[in-house]
Structure formats: C-alpha cells, structure tokens
Tab-separated table of C-alpha atoms in Angstrom:
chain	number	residue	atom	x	y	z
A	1	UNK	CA	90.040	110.420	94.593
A	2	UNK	CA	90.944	107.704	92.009
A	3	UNK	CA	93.840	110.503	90.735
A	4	UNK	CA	95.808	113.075	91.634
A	5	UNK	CA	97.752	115.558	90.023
A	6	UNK	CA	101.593	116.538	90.482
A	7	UNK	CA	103.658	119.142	88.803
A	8	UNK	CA	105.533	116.662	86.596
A	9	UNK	CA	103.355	113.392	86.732
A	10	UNK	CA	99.900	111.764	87.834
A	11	UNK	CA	99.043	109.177	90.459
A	12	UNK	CA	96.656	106.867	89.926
A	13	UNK	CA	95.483	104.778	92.363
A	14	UNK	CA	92.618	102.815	91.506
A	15	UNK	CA	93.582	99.631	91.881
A	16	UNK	CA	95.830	100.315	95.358
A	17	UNK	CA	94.656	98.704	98.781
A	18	UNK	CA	95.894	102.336	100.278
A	19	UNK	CA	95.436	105.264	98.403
A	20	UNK	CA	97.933	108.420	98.541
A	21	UNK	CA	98.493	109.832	101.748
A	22	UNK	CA	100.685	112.878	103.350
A	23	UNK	CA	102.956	110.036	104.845
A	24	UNK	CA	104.371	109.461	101.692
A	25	UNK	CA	104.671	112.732	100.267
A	26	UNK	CA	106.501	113.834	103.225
A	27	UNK	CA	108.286	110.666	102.936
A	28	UNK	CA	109.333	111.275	99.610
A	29	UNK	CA	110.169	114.878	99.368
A	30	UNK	CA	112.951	114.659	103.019
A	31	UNK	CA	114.493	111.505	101.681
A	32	UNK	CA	118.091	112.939	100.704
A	33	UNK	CA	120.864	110.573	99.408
A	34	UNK	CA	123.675	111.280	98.700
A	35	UNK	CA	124.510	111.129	94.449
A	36	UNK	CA	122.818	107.559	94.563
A	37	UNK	CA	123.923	105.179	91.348
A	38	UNK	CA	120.520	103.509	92.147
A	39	UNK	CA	117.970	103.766	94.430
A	40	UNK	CA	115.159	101.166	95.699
A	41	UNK	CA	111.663	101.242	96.820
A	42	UNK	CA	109.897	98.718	98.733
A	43	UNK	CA	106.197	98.131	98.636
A	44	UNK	CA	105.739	100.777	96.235
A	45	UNK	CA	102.079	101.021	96.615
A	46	UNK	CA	101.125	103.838	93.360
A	47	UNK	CA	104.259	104.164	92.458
A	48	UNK	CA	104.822	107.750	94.492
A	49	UNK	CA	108.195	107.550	96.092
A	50	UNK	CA	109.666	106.043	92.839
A	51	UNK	CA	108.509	109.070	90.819
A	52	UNK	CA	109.399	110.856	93.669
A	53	UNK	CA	112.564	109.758	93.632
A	54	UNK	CA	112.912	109.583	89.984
A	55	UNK	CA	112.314	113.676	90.008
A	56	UNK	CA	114.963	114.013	92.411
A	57	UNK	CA	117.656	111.928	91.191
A	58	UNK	CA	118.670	110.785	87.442
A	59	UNK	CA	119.757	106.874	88.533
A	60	UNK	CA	117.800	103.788	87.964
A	61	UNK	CA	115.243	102.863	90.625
A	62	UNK	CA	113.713	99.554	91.099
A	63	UNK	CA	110.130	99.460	93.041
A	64	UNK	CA	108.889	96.359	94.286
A	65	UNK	CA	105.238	95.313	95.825
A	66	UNK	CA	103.175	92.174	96.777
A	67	UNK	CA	99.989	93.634	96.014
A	68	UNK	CA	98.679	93.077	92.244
A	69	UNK	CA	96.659	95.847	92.305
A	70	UNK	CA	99.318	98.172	93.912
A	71	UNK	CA	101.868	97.150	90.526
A	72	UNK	CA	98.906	97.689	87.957
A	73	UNK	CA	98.862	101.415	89.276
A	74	UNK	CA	102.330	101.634	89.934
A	75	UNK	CA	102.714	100.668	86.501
A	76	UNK	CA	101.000	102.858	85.039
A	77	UNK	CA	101.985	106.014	87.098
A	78	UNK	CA	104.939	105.177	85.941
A	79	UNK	CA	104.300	104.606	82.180
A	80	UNK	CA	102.903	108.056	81.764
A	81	UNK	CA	105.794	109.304	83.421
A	82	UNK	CA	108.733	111.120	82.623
A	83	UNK	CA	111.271	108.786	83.954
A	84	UNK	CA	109.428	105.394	82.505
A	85	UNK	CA	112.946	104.390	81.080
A	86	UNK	CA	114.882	104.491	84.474
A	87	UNK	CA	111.869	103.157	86.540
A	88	UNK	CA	111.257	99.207	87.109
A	89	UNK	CA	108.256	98.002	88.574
A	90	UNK	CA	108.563	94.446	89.985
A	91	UNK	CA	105.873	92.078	91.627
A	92	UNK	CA	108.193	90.739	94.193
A	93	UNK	CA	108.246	90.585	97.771
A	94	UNK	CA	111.187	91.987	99.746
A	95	UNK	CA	112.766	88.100	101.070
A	96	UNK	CA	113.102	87.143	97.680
A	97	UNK	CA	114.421	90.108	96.335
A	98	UNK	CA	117.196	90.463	98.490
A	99	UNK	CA	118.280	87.069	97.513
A	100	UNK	CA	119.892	88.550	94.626
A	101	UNK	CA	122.082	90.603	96.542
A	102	UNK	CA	121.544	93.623	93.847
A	103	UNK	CA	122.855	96.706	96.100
A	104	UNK	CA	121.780	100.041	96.202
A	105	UNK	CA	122.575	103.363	97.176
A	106	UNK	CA	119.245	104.744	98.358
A	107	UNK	CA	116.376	102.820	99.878
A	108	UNK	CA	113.172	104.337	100.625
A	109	UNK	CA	110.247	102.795	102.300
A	110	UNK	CA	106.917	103.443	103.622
A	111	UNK	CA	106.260	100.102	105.684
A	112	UNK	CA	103.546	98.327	106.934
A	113	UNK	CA	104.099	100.062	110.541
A	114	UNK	CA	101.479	99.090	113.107
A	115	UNK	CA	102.474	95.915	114.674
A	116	UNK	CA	99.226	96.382	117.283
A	117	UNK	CA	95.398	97.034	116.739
A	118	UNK	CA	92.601	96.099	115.018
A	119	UNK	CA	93.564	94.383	111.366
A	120	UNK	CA	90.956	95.471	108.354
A	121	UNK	CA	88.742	92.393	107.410
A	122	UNK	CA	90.182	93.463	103.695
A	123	UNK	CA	93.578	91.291	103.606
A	124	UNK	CA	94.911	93.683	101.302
A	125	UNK	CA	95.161	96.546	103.702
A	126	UNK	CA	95.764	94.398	106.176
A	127	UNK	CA	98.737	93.123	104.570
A	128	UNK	CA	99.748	96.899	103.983
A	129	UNK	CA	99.385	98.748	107.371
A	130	UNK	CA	100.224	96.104	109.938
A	131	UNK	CA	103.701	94.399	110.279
A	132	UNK	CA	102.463	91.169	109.191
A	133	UNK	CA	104.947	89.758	106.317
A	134	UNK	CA	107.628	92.573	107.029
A	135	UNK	CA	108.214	92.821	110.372
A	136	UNK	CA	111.223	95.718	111.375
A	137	UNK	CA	113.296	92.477	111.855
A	138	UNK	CA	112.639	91.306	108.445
A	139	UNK	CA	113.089	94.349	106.449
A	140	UNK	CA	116.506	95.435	107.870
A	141	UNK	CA	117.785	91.616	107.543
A	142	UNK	CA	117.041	91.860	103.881
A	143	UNK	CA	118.173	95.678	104.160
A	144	UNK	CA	121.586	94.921	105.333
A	145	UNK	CA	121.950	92.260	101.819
A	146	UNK	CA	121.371	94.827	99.631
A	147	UNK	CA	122.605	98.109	101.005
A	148	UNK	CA	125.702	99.601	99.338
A	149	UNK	CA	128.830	100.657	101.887
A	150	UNK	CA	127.615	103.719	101.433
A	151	UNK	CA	123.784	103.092	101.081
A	152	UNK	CA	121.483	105.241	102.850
A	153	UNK	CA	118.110	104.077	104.151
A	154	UNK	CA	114.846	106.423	104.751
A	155	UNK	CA	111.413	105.024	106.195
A	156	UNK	CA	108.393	106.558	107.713
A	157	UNK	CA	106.934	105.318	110.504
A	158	UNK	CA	104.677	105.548	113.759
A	159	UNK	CA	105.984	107.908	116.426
A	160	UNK	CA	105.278	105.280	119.114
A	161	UNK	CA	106.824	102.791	116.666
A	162	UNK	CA	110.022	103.697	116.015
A	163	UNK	CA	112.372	102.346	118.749
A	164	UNK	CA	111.259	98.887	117.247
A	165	UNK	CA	112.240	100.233	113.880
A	166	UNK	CA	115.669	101.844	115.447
A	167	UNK	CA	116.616	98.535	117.099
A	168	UNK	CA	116.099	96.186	114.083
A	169	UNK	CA	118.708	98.405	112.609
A	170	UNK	CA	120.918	98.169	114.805
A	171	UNK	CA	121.185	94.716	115.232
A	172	UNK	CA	121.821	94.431	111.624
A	173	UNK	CA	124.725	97.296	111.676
A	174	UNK	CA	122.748	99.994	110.280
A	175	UNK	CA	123.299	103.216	112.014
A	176	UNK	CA	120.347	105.792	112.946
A	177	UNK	CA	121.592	109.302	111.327
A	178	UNK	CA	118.093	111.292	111.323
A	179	UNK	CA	115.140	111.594	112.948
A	180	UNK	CA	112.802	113.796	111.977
A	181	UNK	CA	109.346	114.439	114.362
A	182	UNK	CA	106.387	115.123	111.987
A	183	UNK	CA	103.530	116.828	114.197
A	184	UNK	CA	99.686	117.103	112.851
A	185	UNK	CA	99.444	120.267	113.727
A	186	UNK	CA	101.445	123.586	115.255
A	187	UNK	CA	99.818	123.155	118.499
A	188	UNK	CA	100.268	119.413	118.986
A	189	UNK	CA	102.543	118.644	121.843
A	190	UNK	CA	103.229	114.694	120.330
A	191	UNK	CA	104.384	113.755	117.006
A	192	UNK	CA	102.650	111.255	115.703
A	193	UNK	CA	105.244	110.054	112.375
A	194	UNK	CA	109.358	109.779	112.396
A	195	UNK	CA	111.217	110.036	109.675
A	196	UNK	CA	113.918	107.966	109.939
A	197	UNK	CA	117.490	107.989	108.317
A	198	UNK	CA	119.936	105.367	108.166
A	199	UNK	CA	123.523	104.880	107.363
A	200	UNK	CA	126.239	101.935	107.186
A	201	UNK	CA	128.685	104.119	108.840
A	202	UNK	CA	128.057	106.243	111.874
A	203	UNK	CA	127.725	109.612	112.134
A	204	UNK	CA	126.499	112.270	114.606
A	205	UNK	CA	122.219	112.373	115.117
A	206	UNK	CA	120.643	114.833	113.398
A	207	UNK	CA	117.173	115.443	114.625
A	208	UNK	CA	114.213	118.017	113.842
A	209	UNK	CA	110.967	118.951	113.692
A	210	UNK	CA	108.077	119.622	110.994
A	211	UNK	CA	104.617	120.654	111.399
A	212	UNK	CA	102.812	120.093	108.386
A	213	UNK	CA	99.315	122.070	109.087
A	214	UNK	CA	98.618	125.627	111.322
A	215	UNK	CA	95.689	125.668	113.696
A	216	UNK	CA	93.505	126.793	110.786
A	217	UNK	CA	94.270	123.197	108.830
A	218	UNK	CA	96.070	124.954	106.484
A	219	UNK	CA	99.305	123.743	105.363
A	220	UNK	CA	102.364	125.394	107.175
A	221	UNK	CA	104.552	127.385	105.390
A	222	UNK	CA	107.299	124.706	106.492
A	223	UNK	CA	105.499	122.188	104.796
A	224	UNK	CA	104.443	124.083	101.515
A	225	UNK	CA	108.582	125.038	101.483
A	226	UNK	CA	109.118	121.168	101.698
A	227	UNK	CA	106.827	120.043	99.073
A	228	UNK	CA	107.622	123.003	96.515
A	229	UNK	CA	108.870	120.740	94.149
A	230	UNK	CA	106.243	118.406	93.908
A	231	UNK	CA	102.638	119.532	94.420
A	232	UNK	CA	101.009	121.598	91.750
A	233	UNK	CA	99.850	124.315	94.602
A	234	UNK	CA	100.044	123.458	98.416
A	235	UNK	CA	97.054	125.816	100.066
C-alpha cells in the first residue's frame, strides 16, 4: 500500500525505502515523555513517529533522514497534516546534526537494528535495516550531545539486539529505565522487538510485556487498547 489512513492524518509512503510497519506504530504510540519542550526523531522514514508524536504532544519536533525519498514522503505526510507548523523535516544525517548541540527533551527512534545477515542488493534498505552508518555506538555518542538533563530517549529494536543497544548507552551515561518485550503472538514463548527507554538520571527498571496479535492473527485487545488513539479501527 502506497497510503494509509490514520484517525487524524495520512501516510504516504511512496517514495520510502521501508514502508510502514507495526514496529513503528508500536514504537510511536508507548513512547511517553515527560511534558517535552521539543522532541526529535531520527531517520524519520514517512514521517510516522513525528506525527505520532506531534498528536501526542503540542512542542516542536524536528525529524531528520538520509534517504531523499524517505524526506519527500515525510514531507508531505507532514504538509497535509495537522501539526505542519510545529513539524520540521530535515535531510540531515544524525553526526552532523548533533554538531549543533540543539537539545531536546524527547528522542524517538526506529534504527537501522540488524548489525548481522544478509544486506538487500537495494542500498537504500540496506542503509535502513542494518547498522551500517549508525551503529548503537554512534547514535548514543551523538545522543548524549543533544539530550536535555532531563531528556528521555525511546527506540525499538531486535530482541536479540538489544544488549548492544543497552551497552552503547551506558557507556555514554544514559540510563536504561524501560523495557518493554513485544511478542508476535499470545502463544510465542520469545519476543522478538524491545522497546527501550532511556533516561539521564537513573531510576528503578520498569519492564513488561505486549502481545500484539491472538492465535487467530487478530489484534489483541492489549494492542487495539494501545493504538486507540491512532488507527482508524484496529480489527
């Protein structure tokens, strides 16, 4: 699907070298922070978490991407949003943008995760699944410029990924607050995402668990509850 259809705005996603996936969604809909005065996204893909976030939150957000054809659709999205006026889309990649030492509240990210495997002989989705450019060293070096002293981070990533993702952060002084175990199904034994909070400042670990779809594939009613907000019906 070249489009798709939420209750207050409309991705687009022709131009994207990944189109819309649950990953995000879920992403985008746990992500709390706390009354953020601005909030960042990095490799914004279609533009989802910033409307996502945008929905959530009245503050500025800034999205960023590599990917041309990821900004023409974020751009866009955005555009024929609601929140065009507090949304900036930038064609900039996360080392140079952290040069500027801009900070922010909130930080959301859906990285380029998979730092083993096959890579796609299409650069462009290379370049957006596999750890490539923005390694989990990388983006909490640049994190740890640009993170407010009482910033909050939130990233999705691999289940069998995210002790990497854990131990960047802490060697840049960013705390692990949440981690949330996304399973496939109600009958899996194994996640297979994380959803991963992080703070400045430590604080006890909150963990937990979703299952986003019942034995039937239908959506749970844990994960209909979660996206309420956002999807025009969840079924």
């Amino acid at each position: 699907m070249n489009s798709f259809r939420f209750q207050q705005f409309s991705i687009s996603q022709e131009h994207s070298a990944l189109k819309l996936g649950t990953d995000a969604v879920i992403l985008g809909a746990s992500a709390t922070f706390e009354h953020p005065k601005s909030i960042l996204d990095i490799g914004t893909g279609t533009g989802i978490l910033a409307l996502m976030m945008a929905q959530k939150y009245p503050c500025p957000i800034t999205a960023i991407d590599i990917d041309e054809g990821a900004i023409a659709d974020a751009t866009l999205n955005v555009c024929n949003s609601p929140w065009k006026e507090r949304i900036t889309v930038k064609t900039q990649s996360l080392q140079d943008f952290s040069s500027t030492n801009v900070q922010f509240d909130g930080i959301i990210c859906n990285p380029p995760f998979f730092s083993n495997g096959l890579t796609n002989k299409d650069l462009r989705k290379t370049l957006a699944r596999h750890t490539i450019n923005l390694t989990p060293d990388i983006l909490f070096s640049c994190v740890e410029k640009i993170l407010s002293p009482i910033g909050q981070v939130a990233i999705i990533v691999p289940f069998q990924e995210k002790e990497n993702f854990i131990s960047a952060a802490i060697q840049h002084s960013i705390m692990l607050a949440q981690d949330i175990s996304v399973f496939p199904f109600t009958s899996d034994c194994k996640p297979n995402r994380s959803i991963l909070s992080f703070s400045r400042k430590w604080q006890p670990l909150q963990t937990r668990t979703l299952h986003v779809r019942e034995d039937k594939n239908i959506y749970s009613a844990e994960y209909k509850k979660l996206t309420k907000e956002f999807y025009l019906g969840v079924g």
